[in-house]
Coordinates of C-alpha atoms in Angstrom, one line a residue:
M1 CA -30.2 2.2 -3.0
S2 CA -28.9 1.5 -6.5
E3 CA -26.0 3.1 -8.3
T4 CA -26.6 3.9 -11.9
T5 CA -24.3 4.9 -14.7
D6 CA -24.6 8.5 -15.7
T7 CA -22.8 9.4 -18.9
S8 CA -25.5 11.5 -20.5
T9 CA -24.0 14.8 -19.8
A10 CA -22.1 16.3 -22.7
P11 CA -18.4 16.4 -22.1
V12 CA -17.0 19.6 -20.6
E13 CA -13.8 20.9 -22.1
P14 CA -11.4 20.0 -19.2
E15 CA -9.0 22.4 -17.6
L16 CA -5.6 21.0 -16.8
T17 CA -4.9 19.7 -13.3
E18 CA -2.3 21.5 -11.3
T19 CA 0.1 18.6 -12.0
A20 CA -0.5 18.7 -15.7
T21 CA -0.1 22.4 -15.9
D22 CA 3.2 22.2 -13.9
E23 CA 4.6 19.6 -16.2
R24 CA 3.6 21.5 -19.3
D25 CA 5.4 24.6 -17.9
R26 CA 8.5 22.6 -16.9
N27 CA 8.6 21.2 -20.4
A28 CA 8.0 24.5 -22.2
N29 CA 11.6 25.5 -23.0
R30 CA 12.4 22.3 -24.9
S31 CA 9.1 21.9 -26.6
T32 CA 9.2 21.6 -30.4
T33 CA 5.6 20.5 -31.0
P34 CA 4.4 22.0 -34.3
G35 CA 1.7 24.6 -33.9
S36 CA 0.6 25.4 -37.5
E37 CA -3.1 25.0 -38.4
R38 CA -2.2 22.7 -41.3
F39 CA -0.3 20.4 -38.9
K40 CA -3.3 20.4 -36.5
D41 CA -5.6 19.5 -39.3
F42 CA -3.3 16.8 -40.5
I43 CA -2.7 15.2 -37.1
S44 CA -6.3 15.2 -36.1
S45 CA -7.4 13.2 -39.2
G46 CA -6.8 9.8 -40.7
W47 CA -7.4 7.7 -37.6
A48 CA -9.2 4.4 -37.5
E49 CA -12.4 4.2 -35.4
R50 CA -11.8 3.4 -31.8
D51 CA -13.2 0.1 -30.4
E52 CA -16.0 1.5 -28.2
A53 CA -17.3 -1.9 -27.0
L54 CA -17.9 -1.6 -23.3
P55 CA -16.4 -4.2 -20.9
P56 CA -18.4 -6.3 -18.4
A57 CA -18.0 -5.1 -14.8
R58 CA -14.8 -6.4 -13.3
A59 CA -14.9 -9.0 -10.5
Q60 CA -14.2 -6.5 -7.8
A61 CA -17.1 -4.2 -8.7
A62 CA -19.7 -5.9 -6.6
Y63 CA -17.4 -6.1 -3.6
A64 CA -16.6 -2.4 -4.0
A65 CA -20.3 -1.5 -4.1
A66 CA -20.8 -3.4 -0.8
R67 CA -17.9 -1.5 0.7
R68 CA -19.4 1.8 -0.4
A69 CA -22.7 0.8 1.1
A70 CA -21.0 0.3 4.4
V71 CA -19.4 3.7 4.3
S72 CA -22.7 5.2 3.3
Q73 CA -24.4 3.7 6.3
A74 CA -21.8 5.2 8.6
F75 CA -22.4 8.8 7.3
P76 CA -26.1 9.3 6.5
G77 CA -26.9 12.6 4.8
Q78 CA -23.3 13.7 4.5
R79 CA -21.4 14.3 1.3
L80 CA -18.2 12.2 1.2
I81 CA -15.2 13.0 -1.0
I82 CA -12.5 10.4 -1.5
P83 CA -9.7 11.4 -3.9
A84 CA -7.4 9.0 -5.7
G85 CA -4.6 11.6 -5.4
D86 CA -2.5 13.0 -8.2
L87 CA 0.9 12.5 -9.8
K88 CA 3.8 13.5 -7.5
Q89 CA 6.9 15.2 -8.9
R90 CA 10.2 13.2 -8.8
A91 CA 12.5 15.6 -10.6
N92 CA 11.7 18.6 -12.9
D93 CA 9.2 17.2 -15.4
T94 CA 9.2 13.6 -14.3
E95 CA 6.8 12.0 -11.8
Y96 CA 6.8 9.0 -9.6
P97 CA 4.6 6.1 -10.9
F98 CA 1.1 6.8 -9.9
R99 CA -0.6 4.8 -7.2
A100 CA -4.1 5.7 -6.1
H101 CA -4.9 6.1 -2.4
S102 CA -5.8 2.8 -0.9
A103 CA -9.2 4.0 0.3
F104 CA -10.1 5.1 -3.2
A105 CA -9.0 1.8 -4.6
H106 CA -11.0 -0.1 -2.0
L107 CA -14.2 1.8 -2.6
T108 CA -14.0 1.8 -6.4
G109 CA -12.2 -1.4 -7.3
W110 CA -9.9 0.7 -9.5
G111 CA -6.2 -0.4 -9.0
S112 CA -3.1 0.0 -11.1
D113 CA -5.2 1.2 -14.1
S114 CA -6.8 4.1 -12.2
E115 CA -6.5 7.6 -13.4
P116 CA -4.5 10.3 -11.6
G117 CA -6.7 13.1 -10.2
A118 CA -9.8 10.9 -10.0
V119 CA -12.3 11.6 -7.2
L120 CA -15.0 9.4 -5.7
V121 CA -18.0 11.4 -4.4
L122 CA -20.7 9.8 -2.4
E123 CA -23.6 12.2 -2.7
P124 CA -26.5 11.8 -0.2
E125 CA -29.8 10.8 -1.7
G126 CA -32.8 12.0 0.1
G127 CA -33.2 10.4 3.5
E128 CA -30.9 7.4 3.2
G129 CA -28.1 6.2 1.0
H130 CA -25.7 7.8 -1.4
L131 CA -25.2 8.0 -5.1
A132 CA -21.6 7.2 -6.0
T133 CA -19.9 9.0 -8.8
V134 CA -16.3 8.8 -10.0
Y135 CA -15.0 12.0 -11.5
F136 CA -11.9 11.8 -13.8
R137 CA -10.5 13.4 -16.9
E138 CA -12.3 12.2 -20.0
R139 CA -9.9 11.2 -22.7
A140 CA -9.1 13.9 -25.2
G141 CA -10.6 13.8 -28.7
R142 CA -8.1 13.4 -31.5
D143 CA -9.1 16.9 -32.7
S144 CA -7.7 18.5 -29.6
D145 CA -4.2 19.8 -28.9
E146 CA -4.2 17.8 -25.7
F147 CA -4.2 14.5 -27.7
Y148 CA -0.7 15.1 -29.1
A149 CA 0.8 18.1 -27.3
N150 CA 0.4 17.4 -23.6
P151 CA 3.1 15.1 -22.2
A152 CA 1.2 14.6 -18.9
I153 CA -2.1 13.4 -20.2
G154 CA -2.0 13.2 -24.0
E155 CA -2.4 9.7 -25.5
F156 CA 0.5 10.3 -27.9
W157 CA 2.7 10.4 -24.8
I158 CA 1.2 8.0 -22.2
G159 CA -1.0 5.7 -24.4
P160 CA -4.7 5.1 -24.6
R161 CA -6.9 6.4 -21.8
P162 CA -10.4 5.2 -20.9
S163 CA -13.6 6.9 -21.7
L164 CA -16.2 7.8 -19.1
A165 CA -18.5 5.2 -20.5
H166 CA -15.8 2.5 -20.4
V167 CA -15.0 3.2 -16.7
A168 CA -18.7 3.3 -15.8
A169 CA -19.2 -0.1 -17.2
D170 CA -15.9 -1.5 -15.8
L171 CA -16.5 -0.3 -12.2
G172 CA -20.3 -0.5 -12.2
V173 CA -20.5 3.1 -11.0
A174 CA -21.6 6.5 -12.4
T175 CA -18.9 8.6 -14.0
R176 CA -18.5 12.3 -14.8
D177 CA -15.8 14.4 -16.3
I178 CA -13.5 16.1 -13.8
G179 CA -14.6 19.4 -15.2
E180 CA -17.9 18.9 -13.5
F181 CA -16.3 18.5 -10.1
D182 CA -16.5 22.3 -9.6
A183 CA -20.3 21.7 -9.1
V184 CA -19.5 19.4 -6.2
I185 CA -17.3 22.1 -4.6
D186 CA -20.2 24.6 -5.0
R187 CA -22.4 22.2 -3.0
V188 CA -20.0 21.7 -0.2
D189 CA -21.4 22.4 3.2
T190 CA -20.1 22.1 6.7
A191 CA -21.2 18.4 6.9
T192 CA -19.1 17.5 3.8
L193 CA -16.2 15.2 4.6
V194 CA -13.0 14.7 2.7
L195 CA -10.3 12.1 3.0
R196 CA -7.6 14.7 3.8
E197 CA -4.4 12.8 3.2
A198 CA -5.2 11.7 -0.4
D199 CA -4.9 15.0 -2.2
A200 CA -3.7 18.2 -0.4
A201 CA -4.8 20.6 -3.1
L202 CA -8.3 19.2 -3.3
T203 CA -8.6 19.1 0.5
E204 CA -7.7 22.8 0.6
R205 CA -10.5 23.5 -1.9
V206 CA -12.9 21.6 0.3
D207 CA -11.7 23.5 3.4
H208 CA -12.3 26.9 1.7
A209 CA -15.7 25.8 0.5
R210 CA -16.7 24.7 4.0
I211 CA -15.6 28.0 5.5
R212 CA -17.4 30.0 2.8
F213 CA -20.6 28.0 3.4
A214 CA -20.5 28.5 7.1
A215 CA -19.9 32.2 6.7
E216 CA -22.8 32.5 4.3
E217 CA -25.0 30.6 6.7
A218 CA -24.1 32.9 9.5
L219 CA -25.0 35.9 7.3
S220 CA -28.3 34.4 6.2
T221 CA -29.4 33.9 9.8
N222 CA -28.6 37.6 10.7
A223 CA -25.7 36.5 12.8
Q224 CA -23.1 38.7 11.2
D225 CA -22.2 40.3 14.4
A226 CA -21.6 36.9 16.1
P227 CA -18.1 35.5 16.2
F228 CA -17.6 32.9 13.4
S229 CA -15.1 30.1 13.2
L230 CA -14.8 26.8 11.5
E231 CA -12.0 24.5 12.4
V232 CA -10.3 23.0 9.4
G233 CA -6.9 21.7 8.7
A234 CA -4.9 18.6 9.5
D235 CA -6.7 17.9 12.8
H236 CA -10.2 18.4 11.5
E237 CA -11.9 15.7 13.5
P238 CA -14.9 14.9 11.3
D239 CA -12.6 14.2 8.4
G240 CA -10.6 12.0 10.7
E241 CA -13.7 10.0 11.3
L242 CA -14.0 9.3 7.5
A243 CA -10.4 8.1 7.4
R244 CA -11.0 5.9 10.4
V245 CA -14.1 4.3 8.9
C246 CA -12.4 3.6 5.6
S247 CA -9.5 2.1 7.5
E248 CA -11.6 -0.1 9.8
L249 CA -13.6 -1.3 6.9
R250 CA -10.5 -3.2 5.7
L251 CA -9.9 -5.1 8.9
V252 CA -11.9 -8.1 7.7
K253 CA -11.2 -9.1 4.1
D254 CA -13.8 -10.3 1.7
D255 CA -13.4 -13.2 -0.7
F256 CA -12.0 -11.1 -3.5
E257 CA -9.3 -9.6 -1.2
I258 CA -8.3 -13.0 0.2
A259 CA -7.9 -14.4 -3.4
E260 CA -5.7 -11.4 -4.3
L261 CA -3.6 -11.9 -1.3
R262 CA -3.1 -15.5 -2.1
A263 CA -2.0 -14.6 -5.6
A264 CA 0.4 -12.0 -4.1
V265 CA 2.0 -14.6 -1.9
E266 CA 2.4 -17.0 -4.8
A267 CA 4.1 -14.4 -6.9
T268 CA 6.4 -13.5 -4.0
S269 CA 7.3 -17.1 -3.5
R270 CA 8.4 -17.2 -7.2
G271 CA 10.4 -14.1 -6.7
F272 CA 12.3 -15.5 -3.7
T273 CA 13.2 -18.7 -5.5
E274 CA 14.5 -16.6 -8.5
V275 CA 16.7 -14.7 -6.2
L276 CA 18.2 -17.9 -4.9
S277 CA 18.9 -19.1 -8.4
E278 CA 20.9 -15.9 -9.1
L279 CA 23.2 -16.3 -6.0
P280 CA 26.4 -16.9 -8.1
R281 CA 25.8 -13.6 -9.9
I282 CA 24.7 -11.9 -6.7
T283 CA 27.9 -12.8 -4.9
A284 CA 30.1 -11.8 -7.8
E285 CA 28.8 -8.2 -7.8
V286 CA 30.3 -5.6 -5.4
R287 CA 26.7 -4.4 -4.6
G288 CA 25.1 -7.8 -4.7
E289 CA 22.2 -6.6 -2.5
R290 CA 21.1 -4.5 -5.5
V291 CA 21.0 -7.6 -7.7
I292 CA 18.7 -9.3 -5.1
E293 CA 16.5 -6.2 -5.2
G294 CA 16.4 -6.1 -9.0
V295 CA 15.7 -9.8 -9.5
F296 CA 12.7 -9.6 -7.1
A297 CA 11.5 -6.4 -8.6
T298 CA 11.5 -8.0 -12.0
R299 CA 9.1 -10.7 -10.8
A300 CA 6.9 -8.1 -9.1
R301 CA 6.6 -6.3 -12.4
L302 CA 5.9 -9.5 -14.3
D303 CA 3.2 -10.9 -12.0
G304 CA 1.8 -7.7 -10.5
N305 CA 1.9 -3.9 -10.4
D306 CA 5.2 -3.5 -8.5
V307 CA 6.8 -4.3 -5.1
G308 CA 4.4 -3.5 -2.3
Y309 CA 7.1 -1.6 -0.4
G310 CA 10.8 -1.0 -0.6
S311 CA 12.4 -4.4 -0.5
I312 CA 14.9 -5.1 2.3
A313 CA 17.8 -7.1 0.8
A314 CA 20.1 -7.2 3.8
A315 CA 23.2 -9.3 3.8
G316 CA 25.6 -10.0 6.7
P317 CA 25.5 -7.2 9.4
H318 CA 23.0 -5.2 7.3
A319 CA 20.4 -7.8 8.4
T320 CA 20.5 -6.3 11.9
I321 CA 19.2 -3.0 10.5
L322 CA 15.4 -3.3 10.6
H323 CA 14.6 -1.1 7.6
W324 CA 17.7 -1.5 5.5
T325 CA 16.5 -0.4 2.0
R326 CA 19.8 1.1 0.6
N327 CA 20.6 -2.4 -0.5
D328 CA 24.1 -1.4 -1.7
G329 CA 26.3 -4.0 0.1
P330 CA 28.1 -7.1 -0.9
V331 CA 26.7 -10.6 -0.4
V332 CA 29.4 -12.8 1.0
P333 CA 29.4 -16.6 1.3
G334 CA 29.2 -17.6 5.0
D335 CA 26.8 -14.7 5.7
L336 CA 23.1 -14.7 6.0
V337 CA 20.7 -12.7 3.8
L338 CA 17.5 -11.3 5.2
L339 CA 15.1 -10.7 2.3
D340 CA 11.9 -8.9 3.3
A341 CA 9.8 -8.3 0.1
G342 CA 6.3 -8.6 -1.3
V343 CA 4.6 -8.5 -4.7
E344 CA 1.8 -6.0 -5.1
M345 CA -0.9 -7.2 -7.5
D346 CA -2.6 -4.9 -10.0
S347 CA -5.4 -4.7 -7.5
Y348 CA -2.8 -3.2 -5.1
Y349 CA -3.1 -6.1 -2.6
T350 CA 0.4 -7.0 -1.4
A351 CA 2.2 -9.8 0.3
D352 CA 4.8 -9.1 3.0
I353 CA 7.1 -12.0 3.6
T354 CA 10.6 -12.4 5.0
R355 CA 13.0 -15.3 4.7
T356 CA 16.6 -15.5 6.0
F357 CA 18.9 -17.8 4.2
P358 CA 22.6 -18.7 4.2
V359 CA 24.4 -17.5 1.1
N360 CA 26.5 -20.7 0.8
G361 CA 23.5 -23.0 1.5
T362 CA 24.6 -24.0 5.0
F363 CA 23.9 -22.4 8.4
S364 CA 26.8 -22.2 10.8
D365 CA 26.0 -23.6 14.3
V366 CA 25.4 -20.2 15.7
Q367 CA 23.3 -19.0 12.7
R368 CA 21.2 -22.1 13.0
Q369 CA 20.7 -21.6 16.7
V370 CA 19.4 -18.1 16.2
Y371 CA 17.3 -19.0 13.2
E372 CA 15.5 -21.9 14.9
A373 CA 14.8 -19.7 18.0
V374 CA 13.1 -17.2 15.7
R375 CA 11.1 -20.0 14.0
E376 CA 10.1 -21.3 17.4
A377 CA 8.8 -17.8 18.3
A378 CA 6.9 -17.6 15.0
D379 CA 5.3 -21.0 15.5
A380 CA 4.3 -20.2 19.1
A381 CA 2.5 -17.1 17.9
F382 CA 0.8 -18.9 15.0
A383 CA -0.4 -21.7 17.3
I384 CA -2.7 -19.4 19.3
V385 CA -4.3 -17.7 16.3
R386 CA -8.1 -18.2 16.2
P387 CA -11.2 -16.1 16.2
G388 CA -11.9 -14.7 19.7
I389 CA -8.3 -14.0 20.9
V390 CA -7.0 -10.4 21.2
F391 CA -4.6 -9.3 18.5
R392 CA -1.9 -8.3 21.1
E393 CA -1.7 -11.9 22.4
I394 CA 0.1 -12.9 19.2
H395 CA 3.0 -10.6 20.1
A396 CA 3.0 -11.8 23.7
A397 CA 3.3 -15.5 22.6
A398 CA 6.3 -14.7 20.4
M399 CA 8.0 -12.6 23.1
Q400 CA 7.8 -15.5 25.6
V401 CA 10.0 -17.5 23.3
I402 CA 12.4 -14.6 22.6
A403 CA 12.8 -13.9 26.3
R404 CA 13.3 -17.5 27.2
R405 CA 16.0 -18.1 24.5
T406 CA 17.9 -15.0 25.1
A407 CA 17.9 -15.7 28.9
E408 CA 19.1 -19.3 28.3
W409 CA 22.0 -17.9 26.2
G410 CA 23.0 -15.6 29.1
F411 CA 22.2 -12.3 27.3
L412 CA 19.8 -10.9 29.9
P413 CA 20.6 -9.4 33.3
V414 CA 17.5 -11.1 34.7
S415 CA 15.4 -14.3 34.2
A416 CA 13.1 -14.6 31.3
E417 CA 10.1 -14.2 33.6
E418 CA 11.5 -11.0 35.1
S419 CA 12.4 -9.7 31.6
L420 CA 8.8 -10.2 30.5
D421 CA 7.6 -7.8 33.2
P422 CA 6.5 -4.6 31.5
S423 CA 8.9 -2.6 33.6
N424 CA 11.9 -4.5 32.3
Q425 CA 11.6 -5.9 28.7
F426 CA 15.4 -6.5 28.4
H427 CA 14.9 -9.1 25.7
R428 CA 13.4 -6.4 23.5
R429 CA 16.9 -5.1 22.9
Y430 CA 17.2 -7.8 20.4
M431 CA 13.7 -7.4 18.8
V432 CA 12.4 -3.9 19.2
H433 CA 9.6 -4.2 16.6
G434 CA 6.2 -5.7 17.0
T435 CA 5.3 -9.2 15.9
S436 CA 2.2 -8.5 13.7
H437 CA 0.5 -5.9 11.6
H438 CA -2.6 -6.1 9.4
L439 CA -2.0 -6.6 5.7
G440 CA -4.0 -5.8 2.5
L441 CA -4.0 -2.8 0.2
D442 CA -1.3 -1.2 2.4
V443 CA 1.6 -3.3 3.7
H444 CA 0.7 -1.8 7.1
D445 CA -3.0 -2.0 6.5
C446 CA -5.8 -0.4 8.5
A447 CA -3.4 1.9 10.3
Q448 CA -6.0 4.5 11.2
A449 CA -8.3 2.0 12.9
R450 CA -9.0 2.6 16.6
R451 CA -6.7 0.8 19.0
D452 CA -9.6 -1.1 20.5
L453 CA -10.3 -2.6 17.1
Y454 CA -6.6 -3.1 16.1
M455 CA -4.0 -3.8 18.8
D456 CA -6.8 -4.5 21.4
G457 CA -9.2 -5.9 18.8
V458 CA -10.7 -9.4 18.9
L459 CA -9.7 -11.6 15.9
E460 CA -12.4 -12.4 13.4
A461 CA -12.4 -14.8 10.4
G462 CA -11.2 -13.0 7.3
M463 CA -8.5 -10.9 9.0
V464 CA -5.1 -11.1 7.4
F465 CA -1.9 -10.1 9.2
T466 CA 1.8 -10.9 9.5
I467 CA 3.6 -12.9 12.1
E468 CA 7.3 -11.7 12.0
P469 CA 9.5 -12.3 15.0
G470 CA 13.2 -11.8 14.7
L471 CA 16.5 -11.5 16.5
Y472 CA 19.1 -8.9 15.7
F473 CA 22.5 -8.8 17.2
Q474 CA 24.3 -5.6 16.2
P475 CA 27.9 -5.9 15.1
D476 CA 29.0 -3.7 18.1
D477 CA 26.7 -5.1 20.7
L478 CA 28.9 -6.1 23.7
T479 CA 26.1 -7.8 25.5
V480 CA 26.3 -10.8 23.3
P481 CA 29.3 -13.1 22.5
E482 CA 31.4 -12.1 19.5
E483 CA 30.1 -15.1 17.4
F484 CA 26.6 -13.7 17.6
R485 CA 27.4 -10.2 16.6
G486 CA 26.3 -9.2 13.1
I487 CA 23.7 -11.9 12.8
G488 CA 20.1 -10.8 12.0
V489 CA 17.2 -13.2 11.4
R490 CA 13.6 -12.6 10.7
I491 CA 10.9 -15.0 9.6
E492 CA 7.7 -13.4 8.4
D493 CA 4.5 -15.1 7.2
D494 CA 1.1 -13.9 6.0
I495 CA -1.7 -15.3 8.2
L496 CA -5.4 -15.7 7.4
V497 CA -7.8 -16.1 10.3
T498 CA -10.3 -18.9 9.5
A499 CA -13.6 -19.9 11.1
D500 CA -11.9 -22.3 13.5
G501 CA -8.2 -21.3 13.5
A502 CA -5.7 -19.9 11.0
E503 CA -4.0 -20.6 7.7
N504 CA -0.4 -19.6 7.0
L505 CA -0.8 -18.3 3.4
S506 CA 3.0 -18.5 2.9
A507 CA 3.6 -21.9 4.5
G508 CA 4.7 -23.2 1.1
I509 CA 7.9 -21.1 1.2
P510 CA 10.5 -23.1 3.2
R511 CA 10.7 -22.1 6.8
T512 CA 12.8 -24.6 8.9
A513 CA 16.6 -24.4 8.8
D514 CA 16.8 -27.8 7.0
E515 CA 14.2 -26.7 4.4
V516 CA 15.9 -23.4 3.8
E517 CA 19.3 -25.1 3.2
A518 CA 17.8 -27.5 0.7
W519 CA 15.9 -24.6 -1.0
V520 CA 19.1 -22.6 -1.5
R521 CA 20.9 -25.6 -3.0
Q522 CA 18.1 -26.8 -5.2
A523 CA 17.5 -23.3 -6.6
Q524 CA 21.0 -23.2 -8.0
R525 CA 21.0 -26.5 -9.8

């Protein structure tokens, strides 16, 4: 089955998306855009010719085609609708930066340059295979009001937008204007599937179309007196199957994905070192954690699309709060900083790395004791990684070390062996989170995969995941000596399963206590 570019259809005058209409309405009472015919004639003329040269297909296009073929094989004869999603309102007429749904990005190869409101449709072709088409809003002609008067999609406001032909060549997939997507809705039947979570408004249209089709089918078969129902909504099981397949397809990364993850790790490493170089400024600010966040975010925007998730810049006792993202506290010499951050590339692939370092460049004896115990747990988990083991074994290996060390320190009411019994787990008081999660387009990638392929899944070469044990002693935890209270340590690395073992993609970022101390001091010279 081949996918051909189809741009022969004449452009359809587009209707505004719900988001674009909402923004136009929210903007109406402060609009001063001229509306005279003479102005319209003037603004639509005198423009240089556009460069219409078509680009070669991007490197990811061939990989995306292979992924679509895998999804096609899983759903023979069924129409599949995978939206990118649309802009989301932040406040009044401002939106959050757009990020396409990860499944859409994976199956099209379209990343940070993707268009809000785009939709990938896999249309069944005869007996086998699907024809893939990406629907999105064609750029407005300079003779249209949209070009200069619409702040949501006009090029005067948001810059140049791609043509259908440009995207078709770039992604190696057929394209059509979003105005033609109504014809897809008209063809929706009860076998049509939609990725529900990507675009609520579009999903609702598909639901109504499926109900309408089923009702018409019932009437056409003279079954109008028979009870009719079609289950749709958040728990619509067939749609869940599409989400599951799209998620499981990302469990094993291809060569392009691995290269992007390597690049994300390299950029993240640069961001960490730049944070350390700014420690004098960081410690001078009342909200020094915000400076850490800002320095890293600058690197993320320079090298990639953005941060892959809300950075955790947790200093002192804030490091004991697992998802501390307020980042509004001081950074005090003598304390530790737990920095959990990752650069997301323009392809959307993200790193997820944590390092814990002493603000003044030297661990105290207790800080070093905790730090090296966490590193021992991380190293024990990494040591067993190879194809053929079960994913959950990684966590078990780390927990053996955490239980042993906390028992040795006298923090547990039982021995390490007794604590490891599933009916006890006392050591988990100091590390309640898991040790690993898959990594890729989402920081917690493949989250809708079946448990027997994820937590109970067997490792394969090409899988990428984190190893991230930690120890967190809350400031008011009376089960530990006072000198431990308020110390939080996590070490997180990004791991690639290879044919005969594993590679720590982030091993180049200092990990041992001695290395981290030298790193902090060197960065400030």
